[in-house]
RNA sequence: GCGCUAGUAGCUCAGCUGGCUAGAGCACACCCCUGAUAAGGGUGAGGUCGAAGGUUCGAGUCCUUUCUGGCGCACCA
């Protein structure tokens, strides 16, 4: 039977709830044991003579109760306002808030965004800059309007709306929308404040404010003046029943049976089609074929008939909306697909190779012969004749062509479809739309269709095609089709006149287009964090179409355009500015309440060079388009930064990476058009919050995290600490477990601060700097303060770069390693046991005071509450860290300190090994340093404390570090050290010289 | 489908222009301390760098393919 190992014994004891230290084997050297027992017996004999830590700064943060108190204190002392006054002459830091949409409580994304922005704001403030950060909200737009309409619908109030005039109706909806937006702004503002963000909450911006609206119109006026605002056709979802455009959100998809037709479009040039398929258009004569260019003769008898294309083939398309055929202008193919020239029951036509069988089967064809095949790319450019309109169309390329349905050749009517429209733009085709707003054809179609409803046209078109031999096959087809959510009637795509900002129109200022200028700006003038944002934005700018800025809705800023008696549109830079002035006075509701004359009361046609001849305000009729909300948000640089004299451009815009497409791009374009200068110097983006498995958060999956609940459980400072630690450039995984981890990390920092504060009890801060002037470069203080100084530099630089994680890690390392593990551990003995006013002790206190002060300033950016709480504990209840700025710290330490620290690591290793010999408590150990370390003689006085041992000796002829067992020597009952001076004193106690002196006994 | 982007220890992340046995912190394990105590200190274990090919004397790092996420491509903001 073997003896139980110590570990096994331990485990057994642990199970029994007994601590090993109470059960030390008798074989252990007695000194340690006696010491321990002595301590336990006379625990308090000298305890009261020590300078033990003492502070009112609690270990438990209690953030949930304490943070609101800080908020109240800052609020009542008008912190934001005071900072504006105090920094009036300081260098401004122009920063601008992108407006979140006011349609619900805040979510994790808002928290991330707002907290990151607050780091920027507070970082700049700590640098001593003047920062006027104005929070804003986007208030107009469809989501609010849709929500309001849905509620009205549910309450049965929409019927009443329908009895009103158009303008009354707009106003009724607008009132409801304004109320809803205002409600959510109030809710969100409170939640954002609860995140301890510092901003001008007393004077925020809303896009619905009259002044904001007026400044947005001024941007529009500038763009009109620069010549980039154009009017053009674009297809939109259209409700025939309500004669109105609809948004995607207003559509309901329902099954509907339609007539689907396969139509043959006759090729216009047989020879070119033949060439595309590698066939000959004419049956060659002998002489023709004897020389074909290659010099090889071809015998006419050998020529296969199949090489001749002797009939004119057709292109076969498939559509479920025969009524759009009159608007057909093109046929789209995919360049990479294979297409077949095929004879189906005597009919020679072209369709995708992969679909020949399916189409033939569907139509019940009996004889199918594939004559030749070619790539889609070869077909592009071929012309065809429209089956019943007197014109030709072209085959074009489009990558959305699929082989799932139809024929692989897509009927394209740019006036009746989104894809078709884009293709039309690319190919230079007009958005031709012969359908009027009531769903009937206009006079541009063949006579037999004019004035007819498109729904009755479906069958007539099919009949006509059948009669003329163009209908290959038709059948009833059940499919999902969009319907108007209110009237439940089917919706159509219909091209309507819209306002655009043209991105390829030369701007008057410098003759460059907005696209060119935008690409220049992001290439040369704007910084990106992360850097790949530049490429991403470039790709978007290169491919983006003209910006459609008009919407046919109620809830938004009206586009101040009128129709004149001659049917032309009236809108000039001066007229827009005049309406802007009116809106500034009355708000944009005026558009629905006032006459054109009133709206243009600030307009004088005589002084407007752009005014049309024969202008008569009395004949004007208001148009009712509103702006795309992005135009409003994209004008915030003017409506906020310039209107409030904050400065232009902004140092940075900081938003989620989705805003490359959104706010960034749609601020850049109007700003470049209106001013020629980008509204931001730098774009910083963050990723999206996903769950712990990397999946996006969604209510339907149920993996969302509620911000309110998070704040209630952890408090804002812990949430902010989590944000500070995220790698925000990419997706950010979040889980409530992660906040627990952040809470642990926070506590570590808090405890370090608490310990610093607790050793400053009774310290006179006014003596600090003179004490620190006298410290030596080899002192622990010099080293620690140099670490504080370099950390502060690192933190400041990292915050400037928005590398918050780096800053957080540096702060954490300072607390955990430099302070807690090394400096505080090393100075514990002198702080506790030295005479209260010993110079060694006071030097440590001075250094700790400065470290604590610097730590508060660094943490002010991340932990506004905790930093201020600590700062007040350090500097008095009237102090506020948020009105402070960084101090310049210049501390240098002896360059040999890196060696000292490396030596410390070695010694720690040796001490660990010595545990096997029974020297478990470092205070039972002495250390003999080899001759290789004798050049560190200057540090020897501090080395025992730095190593946590009782004694360090520079030993002669020593070749390696040696740990000496001091358990045989007496230990000081007060300091628990065995330093060689320990002996019996006059009070009967066993003390070292230092401790006896501290007690004033011999 | 297209564009951009990420995938390194259980978790969160470093690893620059290719080059010593791939680093931190947290968590974990073990130990010390019990005069920072619902604290503090020390030591340690842990990774086929998403997968498969390739270039190279040498690849987490470059190339190709592929898998799995995220964002963007609409009158959603």
Coordinates of N, CA and C (backbone and C1' of nucleotides) in Angstrom, one line a residue, chain B residues 8-70:
Chain B
rU8 P -12.0 31.3 -36.3 O5' -10.6 30.7 -35.7 C5' -10.0 29.7 -36.4 C4' -8.5 29.6 -36.0 C3' -8.3 29.7 -34.5 O3' -8.5 28.5 -33.9 C1' -6.8 31.2 -35.6
rA9 P -9.6 28.3 -32.9 O5' -9.1 27.2 -31.9 C5' -9.8 27.0 -30.7 C4' -8.8 26.6 -29.6 C3' -9.4 26.7 -28.2 O3' -9.7 25.4 -27.7 C1' -7.2 27.5 -28.3
rG10 P -10.9 24.5 -28.4 O5' -12.1 25.0 -27.5 C5' -13.4 24.4 -27.7 C4' -14.4 25.2 -26.8 C3' -14.4 26.7 -27.1 O3' -15.4 26.9 -28.1 C1' -14.0 26.3 -24.8
rC11 P -15.3 28.2 -29.1 O5' -15.5 29.4 -28.1 C5' -16.8 29.8 -27.6 C4' -16.7 31.1 -26.8 C3' -16.1 32.2 -27.6 O3' -17.1 32.9 -28.4 C1' -15.0 32.1 -25.5
rU12 P -16.6 33.6 -29.8 O5' -15.9 34.9 -29.2 C5' -16.6 35.9 -28.5 C4' -15.6 37.0 -28.1 C3' -14.7 37.5 -29.3 O3' -15.4 38.4 -30.1 C1' -13.4 37.2 -27.3
rC13 P -14.8 38.6 -31.6 O5' -13.4 39.2 -31.3 C5' -12.3 39.1 -32.2 C4' -11.1 39.6 -31.5 C3' -9.8 39.6 -32.3 O3' -9.7 40.9 -33.0 C1' -9.4 38.5 -30.2
rA14 P -8.8 41.0 -34.3 O5' -7.3 41.3 -33.7 C5' -6.6 40.3 -33.2 C4' -5.3 40.9 -32.7 C3' -4.2 40.8 -33.8 O3' -4.1 42.1 -34.4 C1' -3.5 39.6 -31.9
rG15 P -3.5 42.1 -36.0 O5' -2.2 41.4 -35.8 C5' -1.6 40.8 -37.0 C4' -0.5 39.9 -36.6 C3' -0.1 38.9 -37.7 O3' 0.8 39.4 -38.6 C1' -0.6 37.7 -35.7
rC16 P 0.4 39.4 -40.1 O5' 0.8 40.8 -40.7 C5' -0.2 41.8 -41.1 C4' 0.4 43.1 -41.4 C3' 1.5 43.0 -42.5 O3' 0.9 43.3 -43.8 C1' 2.4 44.1 -40.6
rU17 P 0.6 42.0 -44.8 O5' 2.1 41.5 -45.1 C5' 2.4 41.0 -46.3 C4' 3.4 41.8 -47.0 C3' 4.8 41.2 -47.2 O3' 4.8 40.3 -48.3 C1' 5.0 43.5 -46.6
rG18 P 5.2 38.8 -48.0 O5' 4.5 38.5 -46.6 C5' 5.2 38.2 -45.5 C4' 5.1 36.7 -45.1 C3' 6.5 36.2 -44.8 O3' 6.9 36.5 -43.5 C1' 5.3 34.7 -46.3
rG19 P 6.4 35.7 -42.2 O5' 7.6 34.5 -42.2 C5' 7.3 33.3 -41.5 C4' 8.6 32.7 -41.1 C3' 9.4 33.7 -40.3 O3' 9.4 33.5 -38.9 C1' 10.7 32.7 -42.1
rC20 P 9.3 32.1 -38.1 O5' 9.3 32.4 -36.6 C5' 9.4 31.3 -35.7 C4' 10.7 30.7 -35.8 C3' 11.0 29.6 -34.7 O3' 10.6 28.4 -35.3 C1' 12.7 31.2 -34.8
rU21 P 10.1 27.2 -35.5 O5' 9.2 27.0 -34.3 C5' 8.2 26.0 -34.4 C4' 7.9 25.5 -33.0 C3' 7.0 26.4 -32.1 O3' 5.6 26.1 -32.3 C1' 8.8 25.5 -30.9
rA22 P 4.7 26.9 -33.2 O5' 4.5 28.3 -32.3 C5' 4.8 29.5 -32.9 C4' 3.6 30.4 -33.0 C3' 2.8 30.5 -31.7 O3' 3.4 31.5 -30.9 C1' 1.4 30.3 -33.6
rG23 P 4.1 31.1 -29.6 O5' 3.9 32.4 -28.6 C5' 2.8 32.5 -27.8 C4' 2.3 33.9 -27.9 C3' 1.2 34.3 -26.9 O3' 1.9 34.7 -25.7 C1' 0.5 34.9 -29.1
rA24 P 1.4 34.1 -24.3 O5' 0.4 35.2 -23.7 C5' -0.5 35.7 -24.5 C4' -1.0 37.1 -24.2 C3' -2.2 37.1 -23.1 O3' -1.7 37.5 -21.9 C1' -3.0 37.7 -25.3
rG25 P -2.3 36.8 -20.6 O5' -3.8 37.3 -20.5 C5' -4.1 38.6 -20.2 C4' -5.6 38.9 -20.4 C3' -6.5 37.9 -19.7 O3' -6.7 38.2 -18.4 C1' -7.1 38.1 -22.0
rC26 P -7.0 37.1 -17.3 O5' -8.5 36.6 -17.8 C5' -9.6 37.5 -17.7 C4' -10.8 36.8 -18.3 C3' -11.2 35.5 -17.7 O3' -12.0 35.6 -16.5 C1' -11.3 35.4 -20.0
rA27 P -11.8 34.6 -15.4 O5' -12.4 33.2 -16.0 C5' -13.8 33.1 -16.3 C4' -14.1 31.8 -17.0 C3' -13.5 30.6 -16.4 O3' -14.4 30.0 -15.4 C1' -12.9 30.6 -18.6
rC28 P -13.8 29.3 -14.1 O5' -13.0 28.1 -14.7 C5' -13.7 27.0 -15.4 C4' -12.7 26.0 -15.9 C3' -11.7 25.5 -14.8 O3' -12.4 24.4 -14.0 C1' -10.5 26.0 -16.8
rA29 P -12.0 24.3 -12.5 O5' -10.6 23.6 -12.5 C5' -10.4 22.3 -13.0 C4' -9.0 21.9 -13.0 C3' -8.2 22.2 -11.7 O3' -8.5 21.2 -10.8 C1' -7.0 23.1 -13.5
rC30 P -8.5 21.5 -9.2 O5' -7.0 21.8 -8.8 C5' -6.1 20.7 -8.9 C4' -4.7 21.3 -8.8 C3' -4.4 22.2 -7.6 O3' -4.2 21.4 -6.4 C1' -3.5 23.2 -9.5
rC31 P -4.6 22.1 -5.0 O5' -3.5 23.2 -4.7 C5' -2.1 22.8 -4.6 C4' -1.2 24.0 -4.6 C3' -1.5 25.0 -3.6 O3' -1.0 24.7 -2.3 C1' -1.1 26.1 -5.7
rC32 P -1.6 25.4 -1.0 O5' -1.0 26.8 -1.0 C5' 0.4 27.1 -0.9 C4' 0.6 28.5 -1.1 C3' -0.1 29.5 -0.1 O3' 0.7 29.5 1.1 C1' -0.3 30.4 -2.3
rC33 P -0.1 29.9 2.5 O5' -0.6 31.3 2.2 C5' 0.2 32.5 2.3 C4' -0.6 33.7 2.0 C3' -1.7 34.0 3.0 O3' -1.2 34.7 4.1 C1' -2.5 34.3 0.8
rU34 P -1.8 34.4 5.5 O5' -3.2 35.1 5.6 C5' -3.4 36.5 5.5 C4' -4.9 36.7 5.2 C3' -5.8 36.4 6.3 O3' -6.6 37.6 6.6 C1' -6.5 35.3 4.3
rG35 P -5.9 38.8 7.3 O5' -5.4 39.7 6.1 C5' -6.3 40.5 5.4 C4' -5.7 41.9 5.3 C3' -4.4 41.9 4.5 O3' -4.6 42.8 3.5 C1' -4.1 42.8 6.7
rA36 P -4.7 42.5 1.9 O5' -6.1 43.0 1.4 C5' -6.7 44.2 2.0 C4' -7.8 44.6 1.1 C3' -8.6 43.4 0.6 O3' -9.9 43.2 1.2 C1' -7.7 44.7 -1.2
rU37 P -11.1 44.0 1.4 O5' -12.3 42.9 1.6 C5' -12.9 42.3 0.4 C4' -12.9 40.8 0.6 C3' -13.5 40.3 1.9 O3' -14.7 39.6 1.6 C1' -11.5 39.2 1.3
rA38 P -16.0 40.1 1.0 O5' -15.9 39.8 -0.6 C5' -15.3 38.7 -1.1 C4' -16.2 38.1 -2.2 C3' -16.6 39.3 -3.2 O3' -15.8 39.6 -4.2 C1' -18.5 37.9 -2.5
rA39 P -15.2 38.4 -5.3 O5' -13.7 38.4 -4.9 C5' -12.8 39.1 -5.7 C4' -12.1 40.3 -4.9 C3' -10.6 40.3 -5.2 O3' -10.4 41.1 -6.4 C1' -11.0 40.4 -2.9
rG40 P -9.4 40.4 -7.5 O5' -8.0 40.3 -6.7 C5' -7.5 41.5 -6.2 C4' -6.2 41.2 -5.5 C3' -5.3 40.2 -6.3 O3' -4.5 40.9 -7.3 C1' -5.4 39.5 -4.0
rG41 P -4.1 40.0 -8.6 O5' -2.9 39.1 -8.1 C5' -1.7 39.7 -7.6 C4' -0.8 38.6 -7.1 C3' -0.4 37.6 -8.1 O3' 0.6 38.0 -9.0 C1' -1.0 36.6 -6.0
rG42 P 0.6 37.3 -10.4 O5' 1.2 35.9 -10.1 C5' 2.5 35.7 -9.6 C4' 2.8 34.3 -9.3 C3' 2.7 33.3 -10.5 O3' 3.9 33.4 -11.3 C1' 1.6 32.4 -8.7
rU43 P 3.7 33.1 -12.9 O5' 3.5 31.5 -12.9 C5' 4.5 30.6 -12.5 C4' 4.0 29.2 -12.4 C3' 3.5 28.7 -13.8 O3' 4.5 28.2 -14.6 C1' 1.9 28.2 -12.1
rG44 P 4.4 28.1 -16.2 O5' 3.3 27.0 -16.4 C5' 3.5 25.6 -16.0 C4' 2.2 24.8 -16.1 C3' 1.6 24.7 -17.5 O3' 2.2 23.7 -18.2 C1' -0.1 25.2 -15.8
rA45 P 2.2 23.7 -19.8 O5' 0.9 22.9 -20.2 C5' 0.7 21.6 -19.8 C4' -0.8 21.3 -19.8 C3' -1.5 21.5 -21.2 O3' -1.3 20.4 -22.0 C1' -2.7 22.6 -19.5
rG46 P -1.1 20.6 -23.6 O5' -2.4 21.3 -24.1 C5' -3.7 20.5 -24.0 C4' -4.8 21.5 -24.3 C3' -4.7 22.1 -25.7 O3' -5.2 21.3 -26.7 C1' -5.2 23.8 -24.1
rG47 P -4.4 20.9 -28.0 O5' -4.7 22.0 -29.0 C5' -6.0 22.4 -29.4 C4' -6.0 23.3 -30.6 C3' -5.2 22.8 -31.8 O3' -6.0 22.1 -32.6 C1' -4.8 25.1 -31.3
rU48 P -5.4 20.7 -33.2 O5' -4.2 21.2 -34.2 C5' -4.5 21.9 -35.3 C4' -3.9 21.2 -36.5 C3' -4.4 21.8 -37.8 O3' -3.7 22.9 -38.2 C1' -4.5 19.5 -37.8
rC49 P -4.3 23.9 -39.2 O5' -5.3 24.6 -38.2 C5' -6.5 25.3 -38.7 C4' -6.5 26.8 -38.3 C3' -6.6 27.7 -39.5 O3' -7.9 28.3 -39.3 C1' -4.9 28.4 -38.0
rG50 P -8.7 29.0 -40.5 O5' -9.9 28.0 -40.7 C5' -10.5 27.3 -39.6 C4' -11.5 26.3 -40.1 C3' -11.1 25.4 -41.2 O3' -10.4 24.3 -40.7 C1' -13.2 26.4 -41.8
rA51 P -9.2 23.6 -41.6 O5' -9.9 22.9 -42.8 C5' -10.8 21.9 -42.5 C4' -11.4 21.4 -43.9 C3' -10.3 21.1 -44.9 O3' -9.8 19.8 -44.8 C1' -12.1 22.4 -45.9
rA52 P -8.3 19.5 -45.3 O5' -8.4 19.5 -46.8 C5' -9.3 18.6 -47.5 C4' -9.3 18.9 -48.9 C3' -7.9 19.0 -49.6 O3' -7.3 17.8 -49.8 C1' -9.4 20.7 -50.4
rG53 P -5.7 17.8 -50.2 O5' -5.7 18.2 -51.7 C5' -4.6 18.7 -52.3 C4' -5.0 19.4 -53.6 C3' -3.8 20.3 -54.1 O3' -3.0 19.5 -54.9 C1' -5.8 21.6 -53.9
rG54 P -1.4 19.5 -54.5 O5' -0.9 20.9 -55.1 C5' -1.2 21.2 -56.5 C4' -1.1 22.7 -56.7 C3' 0.3 23.3 -56.4 O3' 1.2 23.1 -57.4 C1' -1.5 24.7 -55.6
rU55 P 2.8 23.1 -57.0 O5' 3.1 24.6 -56.9 C5' 2.9 25.5 -58.0 C4' 3.3 26.9 -57.6 C3' 4.6 27.0 -56.8 O3' 5.7 27.1 -57.7 C1' 3.0 28.3 -55.7
rU56 P 7.0 26.1 -57.4 O5' 7.6 26.8 -56.1 C5' 8.1 28.1 -56.1 C4' 8.5 28.6 -54.7 C3' 9.4 27.6 -54.0 O3' 10.7 27.8 -54.3 C1' 7.6 28.3 -52.6
rC57 P 11.7 26.6 -54.5 O5' 11.9 26.0 -53.0 C5' 12.5 24.7 -52.8 C4' 12.8 24.5 -51.3 C3' 11.6 24.9 -50.4 O3' 10.7 23.8 -50.2 C1' 13.6 26.0 -49.6
rG58 P 9.2 24.1 -50.2 O5' 8.9 24.9 -48.9 C5' 9.1 24.3 -47.6 C4' 9.0 25.3 -46.5 C3' 7.7 26.1 -46.5 O3' 6.7 25.4 -45.8 C1' 9.5 27.5 -46.3
rA59 P 5.2 25.5 -46.2 O5' 4.8 27.0 -45.7 C5' 4.6 27.3 -44.3 C4' 3.4 28.2 -44.2 C3' 2.1 27.4 -44.7 O3' 1.4 26.8 -43.6 C1' 2.3 29.6 -45.8
rG60 P 1.2 27.4 -42.1 O5' -0.1 28.4 -42.2 C5' -1.4 27.9 -41.7 C4' -2.3 29.1 -41.6 C3' -2.1 30.2 -42.7 O3' -2.8 30.0 -43.8 C1' -2.2 31.2 -40.5
rU61 P -2.4 30.5 -45.3 O5' -1.9 32.0 -45.0 C5' -2.8 33.2 -45.2 C4' -2.0 34.4 -44.9 C3' -1.2 34.9 -46.0 O3' -1.6 36.2 -46.4 C1' 0.1 34.7 -44.0
rC62 P -2.8 36.3 -47.5 O5' -2.0 36.0 -48.8 C5' -1.2 36.9 -49.5 C4' -0.8 36.3 -50.8 C3' -1.8 35.6 -51.6 O3' -2.6 36.5 -52.3 C1' 0.1 34.3 -51.5
rC63 P -4.2 36.1 -52.6 O5' -4.0 35.0 -53.8 C5' -3.5 35.3 -55.0 C4' -3.5 34.1 -55.9 C3' -4.9 33.4 -56.0 O3' -5.8 34.0 -56.9 C1' -3.2 31.8 -55.6
rU64 P -7.4 33.9 -56.6 O5' -7.7 32.4 -57.0 C5' -7.5 31.9 -58.3 C4' -7.8 30.4 -58.4 C3' -9.2 30.1 -57.8 O3' -10.3 30.3 -58.7 C1' -7.5 28.5 -57.1
rU65 P -11.7 30.7 -58.0 O5' -12.2 29.3 -57.5 C5' -12.4 28.2 -58.4 C4' -12.6 26.9 -57.6 C3' -13.7 26.9 -56.6 O3' -15.0 26.8 -57.2 C1' -11.8 25.9 -55.7
rU66 P -16.3 27.4 -56.5 O5' -16.4 26.6 -55.1 C5' -16.6 25.2 -55.2 C4' -16.5 24.6 -53.8 C3' -17.4 25.2 -52.7 O3' -18.8 24.7 -52.8 C1' -15.2 25.0 -51.9
rC67 P -19.9 25.6 -52.2 O5' -19.8 25.3 -50.6 C5' -20.0 24.0 -50.1 C4' -19.7 24.0 -48.6 C3' -20.5 25.1 -47.8 O3' -21.8 24.7 -47.6 C1' -18.2 25.2 -47.2
rU68 P -23.0 25.7 -47.4 O5' -22.6 26.4 -46.0 C5' -22.5 25.7 -44.8 C4' -22.1 26.6 -43.7 C3' -22.8 27.9 -43.6 O3' -24.1 27.8 -43.0 C1' -20.5 28.3 -43.3
rG69 P -25.2 28.9 -43.2 O5' -24.7 30.0 -42.2 C5' -24.9 31.4 -42.4 C4' -24.1 32.2 -41.4 C3' -24.3 33.6 -41.6 O3' -25.5 34.0 -40.9 C1' -22.0 33.2 -41.5
rG70 P -26.6 34.9 -41.6 O5' -25.9 36.3 -41.6 C5' -25.6 36.9 -40.4 C4' -24.7 38.1 -40.7 C3' -25.2 39.1 -41.7 O3' -26.2 40.0 -41.1 C1' -22.9 38.7 -42.1

